[in-house]
Amino acid sequence: MAKSFSLGPVRVKSPPLERFQAFLEQGGKRLTAQRRQILEQVFSHHDHFDAEELLDHLRPLLAQRKLSRPTVYRTLNELVEAGLLRKMPLIGRSVYEHDYGYPRHDHLYCQNCNKLIEFHSPELDRLCAALAKEYRFQVTGHRMFVMGLCAECRKGEELKDEG
Amino acid sequence: MAKSFSLGPVRVKSPPLERFQAFLEQGGKRLTAQRRQILEQVFSHHDHFDAEELLDHLRPLLAQRKLSRPTVYRTLNELVEAGLLRKMPLIGRSVYEHDYGYPRHDHLYCQNCNKLIEFHSPELDRLCAALAKEYRFQVTGHRMFVMGLCAECRKGEELKDEG
DNA sequence: GTGACTGCAAAGTCTTTGCACGCGG
DNA sequence: CCGCGTGCAAAGACTTTGCAGTCAC
């Protein structure tokens, strides 16, 4: 999509890259080709993903031995430390999503098709604030999953019931 | 059966056992000594636990070869199926809590000491109902974790900062 | 009796670690 | 050039599975 070709600032560097660079520098770490490529893939589109899916997308590099499975896991952990990704434990594995440059949100989780649907709720923030006060708890964030069946899967279930 | 011979009903069987029996019967399964002992341990007190902690409590039986690790995992899954336990994925492992005969609640999770503090919020139920409507989602439940530092760990952090 | 259940051992899944070479700053 | 970062292989943490003997019903 060739958008914004005239108006507004042209972003030469992506903000995630800048932030990651700052994080690495602060820790005496280095910006390697692998880290750069992982970051690029991760922020190429907004989506939930797990390590396996990321590895799939990076398969060409894997095949060329330019990148390895442990490096992907190591870098994912660094991206979480850097505040670029949020890590969520799901059944059996961890799922990641953008944390930087993307509004906070929570999820509806379809137990049938495993889809994650995002929603935002200011009420949850208020609730957290109230809980912080009541329990003298220092809140750093929250994870809310509403479990159930999405609209599409409900249709499927209805058909089954009728059959 | 010598029950209720004086005041009020005496509970000879625990409700969880009754429910588990019904579940087993319905599936053509059997109430074995192992299943009974696991259930008893699980419902002996209200607490969050993972498979390892349960295994610890059952160590004597393990040592006597009267019970094994796979059987504990198998039975935990059955207790979840039976609606007696709730299973929550945490980093790296699953944590269980009573689902039957105990009010619904959510958790504050201390990222320092891993403690889970329970709270109940009717607002969350209202939120779920609203989301169900908006997204035509059939809600079966939810998992809410408020992440942060508990009161005790905050004290520890303050001391560190001062040091 | 019969077939579900168990312990055992082994495998499966996801993730991390130890090590020697290689490359970034 | 120093030493962080990498690929590789292996191990680690947690959970499940295949199988032959055993026990609930």
Tab-separated table of C-alpha atoms in Angstrom, chain A residues 34 60 65-66 88 112 121 130 132 136 146-147 153 163:
chain	number	residue	atom	x	y	z
A	34	GLN	CA	19.824	-12.160	13.446
A	60	PRO	CA	14.632	-19.525	4.717
A	65	ARG	CA	22.024	-21.769	8.807
A	66	LYS	CA	21.965	-17.997	9.186
A	88	MET	CA	1.207	-14.696	27.384
A	112	ASN	CA	-12.833	-24.160	19.528
A	121	SER	CA	-11.815	-1.990	28.241
A	130	ALA	CA	-9.010	-0.184	42.755
A	132	ALA	CA	-3.956	-1.909	43.756
A	136	ARG	CA	-1.477	-2.435	48.454
A	146	VAL	CA	-12.595	-14.313	28.154
A	147	MET	CA	-13.052	-17.950	27.247
A	153	CYS	CA	-17.830	-21.504	15.898
A	163	GLY	CA	-27.890	-32.781	12.804
